PDB file of N, CA and C and ligand atoms in Angstrom:
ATOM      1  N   UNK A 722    -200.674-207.027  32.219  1.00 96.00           N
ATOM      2  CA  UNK A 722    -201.257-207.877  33.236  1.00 96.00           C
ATOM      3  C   UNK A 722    -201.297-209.322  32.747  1.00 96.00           C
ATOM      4  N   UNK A 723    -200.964-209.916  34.141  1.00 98.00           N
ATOM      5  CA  UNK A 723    -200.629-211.466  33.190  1.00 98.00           C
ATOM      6  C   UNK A 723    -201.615-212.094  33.717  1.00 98.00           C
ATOM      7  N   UNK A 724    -202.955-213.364  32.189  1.00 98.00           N
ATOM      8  CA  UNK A 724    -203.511-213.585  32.163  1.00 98.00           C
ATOM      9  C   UNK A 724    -203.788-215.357  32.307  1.00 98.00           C
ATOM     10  N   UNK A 725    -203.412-216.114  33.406  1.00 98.00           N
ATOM     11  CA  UNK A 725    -203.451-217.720  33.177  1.00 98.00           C
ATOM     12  C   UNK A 725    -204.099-218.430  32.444  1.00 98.00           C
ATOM     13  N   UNK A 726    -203.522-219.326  32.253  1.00 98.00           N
ATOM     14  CA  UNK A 726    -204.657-220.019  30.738  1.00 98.00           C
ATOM     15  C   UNK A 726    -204.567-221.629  31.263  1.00 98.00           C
ATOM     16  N   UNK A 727    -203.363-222.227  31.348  1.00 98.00           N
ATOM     17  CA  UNK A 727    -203.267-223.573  31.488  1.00 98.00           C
ATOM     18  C   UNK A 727    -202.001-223.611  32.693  1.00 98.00           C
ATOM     19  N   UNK A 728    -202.241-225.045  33.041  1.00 98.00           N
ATOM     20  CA  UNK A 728    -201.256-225.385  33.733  1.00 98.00           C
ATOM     21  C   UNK A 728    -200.039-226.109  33.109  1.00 98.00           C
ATOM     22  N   UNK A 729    -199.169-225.350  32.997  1.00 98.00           N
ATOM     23  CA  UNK A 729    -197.806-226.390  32.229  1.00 98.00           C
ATOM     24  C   UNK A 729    -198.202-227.644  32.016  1.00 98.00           C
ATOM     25  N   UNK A 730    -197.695-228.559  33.395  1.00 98.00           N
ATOM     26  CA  UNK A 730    -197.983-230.034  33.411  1.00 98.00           C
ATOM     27  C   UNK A 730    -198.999-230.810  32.155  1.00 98.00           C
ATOM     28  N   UNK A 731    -200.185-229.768  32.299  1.00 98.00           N
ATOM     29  CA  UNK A 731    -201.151-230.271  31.597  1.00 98.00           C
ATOM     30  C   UNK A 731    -200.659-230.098  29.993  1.00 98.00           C
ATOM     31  N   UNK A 732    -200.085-229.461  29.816  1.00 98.00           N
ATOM     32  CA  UNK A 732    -199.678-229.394  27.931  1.00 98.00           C
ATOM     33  C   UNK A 732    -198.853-230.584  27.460  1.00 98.00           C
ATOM     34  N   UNK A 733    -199.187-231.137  26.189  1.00 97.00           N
ATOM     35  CA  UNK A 733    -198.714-232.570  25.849  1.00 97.00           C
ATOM     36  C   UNK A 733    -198.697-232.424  24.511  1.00 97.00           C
ATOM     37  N   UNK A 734    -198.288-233.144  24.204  1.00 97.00           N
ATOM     38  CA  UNK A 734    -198.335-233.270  22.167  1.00 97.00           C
ATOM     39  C   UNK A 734    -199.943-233.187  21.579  1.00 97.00           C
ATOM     40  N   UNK A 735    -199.968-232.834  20.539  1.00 97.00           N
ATOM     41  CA  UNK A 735    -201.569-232.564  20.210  1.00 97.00           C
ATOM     42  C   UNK A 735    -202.434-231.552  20.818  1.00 97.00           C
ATOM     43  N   UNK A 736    -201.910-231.132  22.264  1.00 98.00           N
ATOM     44  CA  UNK A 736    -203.151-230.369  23.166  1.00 98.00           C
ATOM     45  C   UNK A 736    -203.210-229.018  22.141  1.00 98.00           C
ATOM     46  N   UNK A 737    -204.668-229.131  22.010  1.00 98.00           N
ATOM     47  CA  UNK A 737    -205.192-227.785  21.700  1.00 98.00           C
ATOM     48  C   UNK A 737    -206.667-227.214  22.271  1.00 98.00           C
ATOM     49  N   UNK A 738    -206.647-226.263  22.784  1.00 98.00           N
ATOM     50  CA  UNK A 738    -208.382-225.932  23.850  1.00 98.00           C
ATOM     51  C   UNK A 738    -208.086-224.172  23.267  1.00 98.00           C
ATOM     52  N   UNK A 739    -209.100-224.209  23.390  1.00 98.00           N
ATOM     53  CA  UNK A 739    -210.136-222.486  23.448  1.00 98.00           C
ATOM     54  C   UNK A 739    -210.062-222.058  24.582  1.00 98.00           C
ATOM     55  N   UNK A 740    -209.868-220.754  24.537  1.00 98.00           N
ATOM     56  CA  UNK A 740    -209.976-219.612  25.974  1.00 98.00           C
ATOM     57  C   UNK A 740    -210.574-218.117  25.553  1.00 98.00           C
ATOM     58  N   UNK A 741    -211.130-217.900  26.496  1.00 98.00           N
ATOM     59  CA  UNK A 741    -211.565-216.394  26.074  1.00 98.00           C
ATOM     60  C   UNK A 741    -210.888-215.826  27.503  1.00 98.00           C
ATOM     61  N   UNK A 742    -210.311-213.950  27.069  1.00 97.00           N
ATOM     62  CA  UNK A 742    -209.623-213.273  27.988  1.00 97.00           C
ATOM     63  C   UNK A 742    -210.361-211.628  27.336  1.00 97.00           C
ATOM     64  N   UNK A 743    -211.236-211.653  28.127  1.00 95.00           N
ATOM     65  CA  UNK A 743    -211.988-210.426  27.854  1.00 95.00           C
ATOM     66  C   UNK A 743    -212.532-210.573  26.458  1.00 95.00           C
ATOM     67  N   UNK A 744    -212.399-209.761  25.545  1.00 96.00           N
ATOM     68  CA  UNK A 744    -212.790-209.678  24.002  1.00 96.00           C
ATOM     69  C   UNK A 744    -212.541-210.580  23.052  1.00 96.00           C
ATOM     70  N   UNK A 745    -210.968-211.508  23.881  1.00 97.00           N
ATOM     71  CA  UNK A 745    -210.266-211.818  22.846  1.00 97.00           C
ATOM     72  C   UNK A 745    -210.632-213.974  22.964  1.00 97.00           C
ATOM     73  N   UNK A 746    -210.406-213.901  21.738  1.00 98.00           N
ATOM     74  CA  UNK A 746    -210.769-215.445  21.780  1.00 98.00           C
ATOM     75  C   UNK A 746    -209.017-216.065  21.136  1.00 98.00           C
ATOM     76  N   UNK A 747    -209.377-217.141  21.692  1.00 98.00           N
ATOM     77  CA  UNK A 747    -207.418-217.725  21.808  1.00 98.00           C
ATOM     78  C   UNK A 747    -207.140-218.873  21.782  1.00 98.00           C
ATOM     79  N   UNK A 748    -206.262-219.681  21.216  1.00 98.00           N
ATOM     80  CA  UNK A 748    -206.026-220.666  20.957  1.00 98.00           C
ATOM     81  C   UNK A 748    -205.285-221.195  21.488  1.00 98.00           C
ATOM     82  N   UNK A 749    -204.684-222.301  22.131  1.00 98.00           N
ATOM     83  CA  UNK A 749    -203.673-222.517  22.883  1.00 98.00           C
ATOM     84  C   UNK A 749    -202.915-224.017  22.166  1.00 98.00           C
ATOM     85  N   UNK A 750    -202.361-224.225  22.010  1.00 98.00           N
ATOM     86  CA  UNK A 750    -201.302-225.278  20.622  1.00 98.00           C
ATOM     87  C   UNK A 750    -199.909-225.846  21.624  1.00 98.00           C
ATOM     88  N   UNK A 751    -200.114-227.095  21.350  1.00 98.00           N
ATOM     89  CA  UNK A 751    -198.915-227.598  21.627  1.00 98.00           C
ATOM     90  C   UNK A 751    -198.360-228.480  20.408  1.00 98.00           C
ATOM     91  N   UNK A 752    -197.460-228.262  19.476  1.00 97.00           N
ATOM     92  CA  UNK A 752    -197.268-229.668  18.401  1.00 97.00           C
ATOM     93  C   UNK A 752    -195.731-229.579  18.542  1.00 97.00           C
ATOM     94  N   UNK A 753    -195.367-230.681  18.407  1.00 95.00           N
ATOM     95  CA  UNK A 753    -193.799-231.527  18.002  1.00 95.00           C
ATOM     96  C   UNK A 753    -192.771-230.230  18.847  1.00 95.00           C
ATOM     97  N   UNK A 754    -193.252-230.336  20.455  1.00 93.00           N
ATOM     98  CA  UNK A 754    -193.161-230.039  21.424  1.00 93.00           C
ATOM     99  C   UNK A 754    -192.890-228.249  21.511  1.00 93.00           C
ATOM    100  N   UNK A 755    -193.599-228.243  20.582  1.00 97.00           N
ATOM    101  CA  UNK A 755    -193.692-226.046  20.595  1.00 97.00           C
ATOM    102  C   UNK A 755    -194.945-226.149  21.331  1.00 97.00           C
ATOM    103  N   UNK A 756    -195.166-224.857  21.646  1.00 98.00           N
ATOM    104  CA  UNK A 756    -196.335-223.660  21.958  1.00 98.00           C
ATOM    105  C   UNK A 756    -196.532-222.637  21.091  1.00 98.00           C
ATOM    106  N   UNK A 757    -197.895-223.047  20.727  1.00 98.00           N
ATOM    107  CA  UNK A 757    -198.366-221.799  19.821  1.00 98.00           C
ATOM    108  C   UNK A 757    -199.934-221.400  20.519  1.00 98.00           C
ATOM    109  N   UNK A 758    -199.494-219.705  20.674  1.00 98.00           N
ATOM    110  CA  UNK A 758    -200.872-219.076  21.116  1.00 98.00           C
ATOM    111  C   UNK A 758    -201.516-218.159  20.107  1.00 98.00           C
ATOM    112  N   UNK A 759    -202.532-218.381  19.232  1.00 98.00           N
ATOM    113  CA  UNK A 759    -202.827-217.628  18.751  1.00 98.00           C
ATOM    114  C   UNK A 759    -204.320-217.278  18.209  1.00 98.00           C
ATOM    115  N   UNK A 760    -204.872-215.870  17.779  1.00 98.00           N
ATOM    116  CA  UNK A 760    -206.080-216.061  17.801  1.00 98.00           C
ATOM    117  C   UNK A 760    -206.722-216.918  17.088  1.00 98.00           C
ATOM    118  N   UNK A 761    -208.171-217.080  17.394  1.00 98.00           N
ATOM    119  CA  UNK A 761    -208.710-218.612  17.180  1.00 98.00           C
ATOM    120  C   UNK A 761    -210.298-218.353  16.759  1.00 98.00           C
ATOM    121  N   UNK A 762    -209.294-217.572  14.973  1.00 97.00           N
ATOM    122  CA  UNK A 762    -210.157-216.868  14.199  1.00 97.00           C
ATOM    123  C   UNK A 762    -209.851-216.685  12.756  1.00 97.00           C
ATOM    124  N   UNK A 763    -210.403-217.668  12.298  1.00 96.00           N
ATOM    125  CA  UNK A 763    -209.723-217.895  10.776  1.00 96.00           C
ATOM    126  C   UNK A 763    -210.074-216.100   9.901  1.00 96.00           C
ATOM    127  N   UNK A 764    -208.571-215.789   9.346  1.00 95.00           N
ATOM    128  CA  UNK A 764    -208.655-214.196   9.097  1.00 95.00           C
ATOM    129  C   UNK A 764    -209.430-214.304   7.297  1.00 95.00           C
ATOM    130  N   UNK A 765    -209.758-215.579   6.979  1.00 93.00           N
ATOM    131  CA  UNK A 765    -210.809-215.508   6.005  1.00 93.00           C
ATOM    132  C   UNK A 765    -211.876-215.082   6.127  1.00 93.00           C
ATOM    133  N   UNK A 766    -212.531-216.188   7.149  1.00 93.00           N
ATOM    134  CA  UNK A 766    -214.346-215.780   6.849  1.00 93.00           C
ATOM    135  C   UNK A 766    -214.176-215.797   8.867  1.00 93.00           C
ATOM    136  N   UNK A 767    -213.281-215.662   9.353  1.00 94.00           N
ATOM    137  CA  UNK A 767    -213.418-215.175  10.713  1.00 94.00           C
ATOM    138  C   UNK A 767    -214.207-216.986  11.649  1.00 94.00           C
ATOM    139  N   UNK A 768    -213.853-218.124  10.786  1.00 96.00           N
ATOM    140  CA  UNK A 768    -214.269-219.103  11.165  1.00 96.00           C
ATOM    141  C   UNK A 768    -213.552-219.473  12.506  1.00 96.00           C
ATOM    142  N   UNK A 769    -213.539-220.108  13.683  1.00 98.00           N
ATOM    143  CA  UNK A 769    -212.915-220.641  14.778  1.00 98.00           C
ATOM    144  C   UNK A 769    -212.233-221.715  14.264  1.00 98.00           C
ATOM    145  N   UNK A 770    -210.900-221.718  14.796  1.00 98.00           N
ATOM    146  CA  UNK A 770    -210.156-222.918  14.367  1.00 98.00           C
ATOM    147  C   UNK A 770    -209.634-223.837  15.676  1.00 98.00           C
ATOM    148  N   UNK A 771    -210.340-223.725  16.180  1.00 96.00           N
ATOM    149  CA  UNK A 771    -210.210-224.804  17.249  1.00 96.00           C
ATOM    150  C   UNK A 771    -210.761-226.445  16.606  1.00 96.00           C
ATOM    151  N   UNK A 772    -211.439-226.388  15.787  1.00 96.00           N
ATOM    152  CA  UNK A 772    -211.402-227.917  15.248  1.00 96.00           C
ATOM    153  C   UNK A 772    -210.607-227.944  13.868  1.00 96.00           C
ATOM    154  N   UNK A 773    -209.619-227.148  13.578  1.00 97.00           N
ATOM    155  CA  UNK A 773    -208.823-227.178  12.502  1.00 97.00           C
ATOM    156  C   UNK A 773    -207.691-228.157  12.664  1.00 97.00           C
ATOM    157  N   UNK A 774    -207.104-228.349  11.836  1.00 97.00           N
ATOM    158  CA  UNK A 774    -205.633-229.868  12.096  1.00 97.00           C
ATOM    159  C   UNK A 774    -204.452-229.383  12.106  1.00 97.00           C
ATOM    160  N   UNK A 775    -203.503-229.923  12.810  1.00 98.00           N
ATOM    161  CA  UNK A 775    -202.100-229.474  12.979  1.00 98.00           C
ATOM    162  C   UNK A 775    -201.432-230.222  12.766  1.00 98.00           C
ATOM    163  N   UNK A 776    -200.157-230.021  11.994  1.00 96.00           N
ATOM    164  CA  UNK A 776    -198.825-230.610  11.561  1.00 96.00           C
ATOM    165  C   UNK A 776    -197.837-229.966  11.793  1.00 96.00           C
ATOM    166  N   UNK A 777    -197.080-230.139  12.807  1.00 95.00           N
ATOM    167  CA  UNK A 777    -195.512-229.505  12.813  1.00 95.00           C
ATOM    168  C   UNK A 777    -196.113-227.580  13.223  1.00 95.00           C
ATOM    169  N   UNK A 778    -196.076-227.092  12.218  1.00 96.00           N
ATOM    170  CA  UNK A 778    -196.371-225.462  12.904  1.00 96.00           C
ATOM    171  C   UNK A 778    -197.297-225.034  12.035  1.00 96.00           C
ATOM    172  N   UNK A 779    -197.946-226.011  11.369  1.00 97.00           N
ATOM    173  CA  UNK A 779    -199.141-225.367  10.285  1.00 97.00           C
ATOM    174  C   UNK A 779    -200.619-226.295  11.165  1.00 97.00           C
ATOM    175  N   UNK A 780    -201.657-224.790  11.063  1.00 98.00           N
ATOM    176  CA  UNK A 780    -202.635-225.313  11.477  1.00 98.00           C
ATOM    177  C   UNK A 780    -203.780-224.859   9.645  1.00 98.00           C
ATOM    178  N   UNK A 781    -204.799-225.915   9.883  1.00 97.00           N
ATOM    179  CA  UNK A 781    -205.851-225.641   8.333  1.00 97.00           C
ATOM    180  C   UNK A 781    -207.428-225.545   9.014  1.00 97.00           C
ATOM    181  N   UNK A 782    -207.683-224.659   8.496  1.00 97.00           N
ATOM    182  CA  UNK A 782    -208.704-224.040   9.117  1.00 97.00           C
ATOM    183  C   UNK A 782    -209.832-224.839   8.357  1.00 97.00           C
ATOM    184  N   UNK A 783    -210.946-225.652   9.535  1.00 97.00           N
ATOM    185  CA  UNK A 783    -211.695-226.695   8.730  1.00 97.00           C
ATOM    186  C   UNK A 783    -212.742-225.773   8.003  1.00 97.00           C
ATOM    187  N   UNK A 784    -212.919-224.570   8.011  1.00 96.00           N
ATOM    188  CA  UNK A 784    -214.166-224.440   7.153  1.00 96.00           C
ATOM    189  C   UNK A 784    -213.365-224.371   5.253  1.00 96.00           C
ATOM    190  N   UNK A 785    -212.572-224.052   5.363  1.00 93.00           N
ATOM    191  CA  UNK A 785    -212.796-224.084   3.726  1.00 93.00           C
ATOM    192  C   UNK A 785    -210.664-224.345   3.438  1.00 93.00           C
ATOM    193  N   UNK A 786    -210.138-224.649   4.352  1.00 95.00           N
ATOM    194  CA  UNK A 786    -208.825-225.412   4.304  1.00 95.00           C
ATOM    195  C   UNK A 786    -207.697-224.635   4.426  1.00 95.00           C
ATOM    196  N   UNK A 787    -207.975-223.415   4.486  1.00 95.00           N
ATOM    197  CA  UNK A 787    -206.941-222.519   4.149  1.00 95.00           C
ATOM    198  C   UNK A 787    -205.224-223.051   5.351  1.00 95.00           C
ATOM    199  N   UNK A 788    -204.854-223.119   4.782  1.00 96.00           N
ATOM    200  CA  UNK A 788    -203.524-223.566   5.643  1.00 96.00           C
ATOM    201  C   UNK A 788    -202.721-221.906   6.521  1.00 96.00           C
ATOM    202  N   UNK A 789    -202.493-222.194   7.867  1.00 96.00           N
ATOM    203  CA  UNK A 789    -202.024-220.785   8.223  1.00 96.00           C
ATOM    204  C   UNK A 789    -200.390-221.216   8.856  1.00 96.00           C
ATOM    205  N   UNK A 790    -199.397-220.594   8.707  1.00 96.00           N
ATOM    206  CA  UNK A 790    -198.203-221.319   9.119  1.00 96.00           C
ATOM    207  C   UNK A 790    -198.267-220.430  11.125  1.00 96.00           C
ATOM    208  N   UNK A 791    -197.803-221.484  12.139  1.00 97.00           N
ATOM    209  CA  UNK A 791    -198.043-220.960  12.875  1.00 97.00           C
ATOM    210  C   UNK A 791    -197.224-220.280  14.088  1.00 97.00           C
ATOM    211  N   UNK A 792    -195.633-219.875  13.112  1.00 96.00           N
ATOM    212  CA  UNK A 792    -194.685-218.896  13.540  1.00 96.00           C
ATOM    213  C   UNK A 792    -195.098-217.483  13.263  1.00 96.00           C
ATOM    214  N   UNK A 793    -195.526-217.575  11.314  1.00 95.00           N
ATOM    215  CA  UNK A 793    -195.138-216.229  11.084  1.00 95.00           C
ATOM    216  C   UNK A 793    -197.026-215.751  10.717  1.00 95.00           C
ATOM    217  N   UNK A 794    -197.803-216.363  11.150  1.00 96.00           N
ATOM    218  CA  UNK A 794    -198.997-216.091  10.434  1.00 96.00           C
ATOM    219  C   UNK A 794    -199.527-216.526   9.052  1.00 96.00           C
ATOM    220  N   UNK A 795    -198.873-216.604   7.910  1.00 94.00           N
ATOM    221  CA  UNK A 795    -198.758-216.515   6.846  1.00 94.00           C
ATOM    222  C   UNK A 795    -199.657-218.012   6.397  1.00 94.00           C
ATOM    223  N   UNK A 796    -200.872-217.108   5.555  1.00 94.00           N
ATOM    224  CA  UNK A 796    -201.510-218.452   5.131  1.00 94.00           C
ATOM    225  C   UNK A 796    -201.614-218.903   3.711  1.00 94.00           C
ATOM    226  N   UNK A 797    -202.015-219.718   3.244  1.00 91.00           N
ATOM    227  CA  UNK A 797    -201.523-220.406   1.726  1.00 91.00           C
ATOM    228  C   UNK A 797    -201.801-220.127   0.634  1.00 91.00           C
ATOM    229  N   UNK A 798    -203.035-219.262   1.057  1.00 85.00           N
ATOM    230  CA  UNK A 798    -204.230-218.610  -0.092  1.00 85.00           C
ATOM    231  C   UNK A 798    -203.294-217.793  -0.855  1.00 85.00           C
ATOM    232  N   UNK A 799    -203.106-217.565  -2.240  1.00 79.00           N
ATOM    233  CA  UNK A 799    -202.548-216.384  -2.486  1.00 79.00           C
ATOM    234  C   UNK A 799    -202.783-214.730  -2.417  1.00 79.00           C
ATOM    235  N   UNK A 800    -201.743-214.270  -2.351  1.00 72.00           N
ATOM    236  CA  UNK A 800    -202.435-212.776  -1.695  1.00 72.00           C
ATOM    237  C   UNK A 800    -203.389-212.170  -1.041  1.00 72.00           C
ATOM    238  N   UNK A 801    -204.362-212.747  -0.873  1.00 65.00           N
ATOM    239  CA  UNK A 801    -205.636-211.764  -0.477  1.00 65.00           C
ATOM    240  C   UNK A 801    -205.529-211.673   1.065  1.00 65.00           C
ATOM    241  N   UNK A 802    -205.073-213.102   1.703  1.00 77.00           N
ATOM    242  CA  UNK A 802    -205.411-212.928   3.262  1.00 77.00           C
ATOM    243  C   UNK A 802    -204.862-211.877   4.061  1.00 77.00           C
ATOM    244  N   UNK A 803    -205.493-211.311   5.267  1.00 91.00           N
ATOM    245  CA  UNK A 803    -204.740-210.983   6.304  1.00 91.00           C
ATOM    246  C   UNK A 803    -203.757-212.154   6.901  1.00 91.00           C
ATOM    247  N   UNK A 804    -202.835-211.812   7.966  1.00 95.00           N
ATOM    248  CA  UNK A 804    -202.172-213.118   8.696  1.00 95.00           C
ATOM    249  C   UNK A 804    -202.494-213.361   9.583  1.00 95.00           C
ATOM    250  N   UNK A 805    -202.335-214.386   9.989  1.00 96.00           N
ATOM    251  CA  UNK A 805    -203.383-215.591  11.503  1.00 96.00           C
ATOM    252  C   UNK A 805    -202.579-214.592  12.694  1.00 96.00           C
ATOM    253  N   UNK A 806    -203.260-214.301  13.516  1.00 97.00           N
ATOM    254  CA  UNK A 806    -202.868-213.267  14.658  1.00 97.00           C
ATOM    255  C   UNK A 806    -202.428-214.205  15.401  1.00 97.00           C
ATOM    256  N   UNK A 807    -200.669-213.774  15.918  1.00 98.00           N
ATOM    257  CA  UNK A 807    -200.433-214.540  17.281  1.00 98.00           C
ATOM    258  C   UNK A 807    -199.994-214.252  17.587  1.00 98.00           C
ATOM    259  N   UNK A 808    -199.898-214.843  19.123  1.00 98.00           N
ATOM    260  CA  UNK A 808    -199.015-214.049  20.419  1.00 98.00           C
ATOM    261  C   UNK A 808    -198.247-214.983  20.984  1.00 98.00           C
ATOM    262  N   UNK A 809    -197.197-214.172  21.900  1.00 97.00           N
ATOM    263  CA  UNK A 809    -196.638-214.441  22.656  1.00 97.00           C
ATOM    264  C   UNK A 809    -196.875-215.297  23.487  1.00 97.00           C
ATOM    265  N   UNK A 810    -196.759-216.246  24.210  1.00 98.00           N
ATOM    266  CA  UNK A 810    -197.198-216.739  25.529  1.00 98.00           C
ATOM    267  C   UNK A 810    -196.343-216.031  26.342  1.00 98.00           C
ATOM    268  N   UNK A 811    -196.969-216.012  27.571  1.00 98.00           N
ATOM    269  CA  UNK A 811    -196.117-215.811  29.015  1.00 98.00           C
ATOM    270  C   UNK A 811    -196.429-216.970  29.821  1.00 98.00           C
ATOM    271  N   UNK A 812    -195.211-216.470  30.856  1.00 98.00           N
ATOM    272  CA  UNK A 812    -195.271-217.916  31.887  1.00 98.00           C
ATOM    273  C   UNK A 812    -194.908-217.193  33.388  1.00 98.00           C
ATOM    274  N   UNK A 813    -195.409-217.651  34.194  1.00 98.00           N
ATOM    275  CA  UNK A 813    -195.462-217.132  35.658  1.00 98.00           C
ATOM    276  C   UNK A 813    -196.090-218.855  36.754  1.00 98.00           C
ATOM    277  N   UNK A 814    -194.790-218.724  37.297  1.00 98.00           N
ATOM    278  CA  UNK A 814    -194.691-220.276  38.086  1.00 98.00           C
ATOM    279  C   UNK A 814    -194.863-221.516  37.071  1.00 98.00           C
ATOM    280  N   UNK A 815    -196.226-222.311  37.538  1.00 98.00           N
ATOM    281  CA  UNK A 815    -195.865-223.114  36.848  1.00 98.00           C
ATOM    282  C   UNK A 815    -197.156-222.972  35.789  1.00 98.00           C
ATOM    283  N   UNK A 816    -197.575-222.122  35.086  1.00 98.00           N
ATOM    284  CA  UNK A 816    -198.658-221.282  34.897  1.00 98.00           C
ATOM    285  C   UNK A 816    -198.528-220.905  33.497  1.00 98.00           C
ATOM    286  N   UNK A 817    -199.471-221.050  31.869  1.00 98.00           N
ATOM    287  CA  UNK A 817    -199.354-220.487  30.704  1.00 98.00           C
ATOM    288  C   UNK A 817    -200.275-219.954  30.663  1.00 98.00           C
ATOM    289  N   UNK A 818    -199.697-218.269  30.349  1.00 98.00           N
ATOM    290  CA  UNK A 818    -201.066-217.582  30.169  1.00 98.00           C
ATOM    291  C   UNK A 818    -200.142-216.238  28.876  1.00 98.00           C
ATOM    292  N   UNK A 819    -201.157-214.954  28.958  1.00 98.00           N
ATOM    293  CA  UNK A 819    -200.923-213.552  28.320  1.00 98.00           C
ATOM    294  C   UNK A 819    -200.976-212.600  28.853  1.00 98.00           C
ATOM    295  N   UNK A 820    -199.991-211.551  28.175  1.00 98.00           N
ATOM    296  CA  UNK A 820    -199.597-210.555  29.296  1.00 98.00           C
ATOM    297  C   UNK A 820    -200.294-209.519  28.829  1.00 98.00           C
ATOM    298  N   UNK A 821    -201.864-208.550  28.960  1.00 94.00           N
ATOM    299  CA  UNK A 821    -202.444-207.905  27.765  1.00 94.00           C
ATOM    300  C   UNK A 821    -202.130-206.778  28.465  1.00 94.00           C
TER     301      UNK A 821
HETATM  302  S1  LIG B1900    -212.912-219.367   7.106  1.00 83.31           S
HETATM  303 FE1  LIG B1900    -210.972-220.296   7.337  1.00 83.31          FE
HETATM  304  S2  LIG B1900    -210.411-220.850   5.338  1.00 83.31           S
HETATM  305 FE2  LIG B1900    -212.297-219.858   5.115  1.00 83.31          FE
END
């Protein structure tokens, strides 16, 4: 089932906002003209990274810096982490959302 989140138009360089879709809390990313959707839940201490910083496809999670890359998950810490959960976007008209 497909879930709307934003309106195309509205996505621009830098845009990043919070959404919740039932349980799930979500991130929505636009940098150096990608889309990245992913959860918006640092897999350290489970911090929100909606005020974390972005460069190119790496976002750093402001509570304690951990860098997460934001194709493959993969964050900087050595070994211990889980990987930054992300999804897919979907698109329906002119419409960004998830298909859960
Ligand atoms: S909670 Fe994100 S780096 Fe610690």
């Amino acid at each position: 089932m497909f879930h709307p989140l934003e309106k195309l138009h509205l996505l621009h360089e830098g845009y990043k906002r919070a959404f919740k879709v039932g349980h799930l809390h979500l991130l929505l990313i636009q940098s150096e003209g990608r889309t990245f959707l992913i959860e918006n839940r640092c897999p350290h201490m489970d911090s929100p990274l909606g005020n974390g910083s972005v460069r190119q496809d790496i976002i750093r999670c402001p509570k304690h810096g951990i860098e997460f890359n934001l194709l493959t998950g993969k964050g900087s810490a050595p070994g211990c982490l889980a990987p930054l959960k992300i999804f897919t976007p979907a698109y329906e008209g002119n419409l960004i959302g998830i298909v859960l």
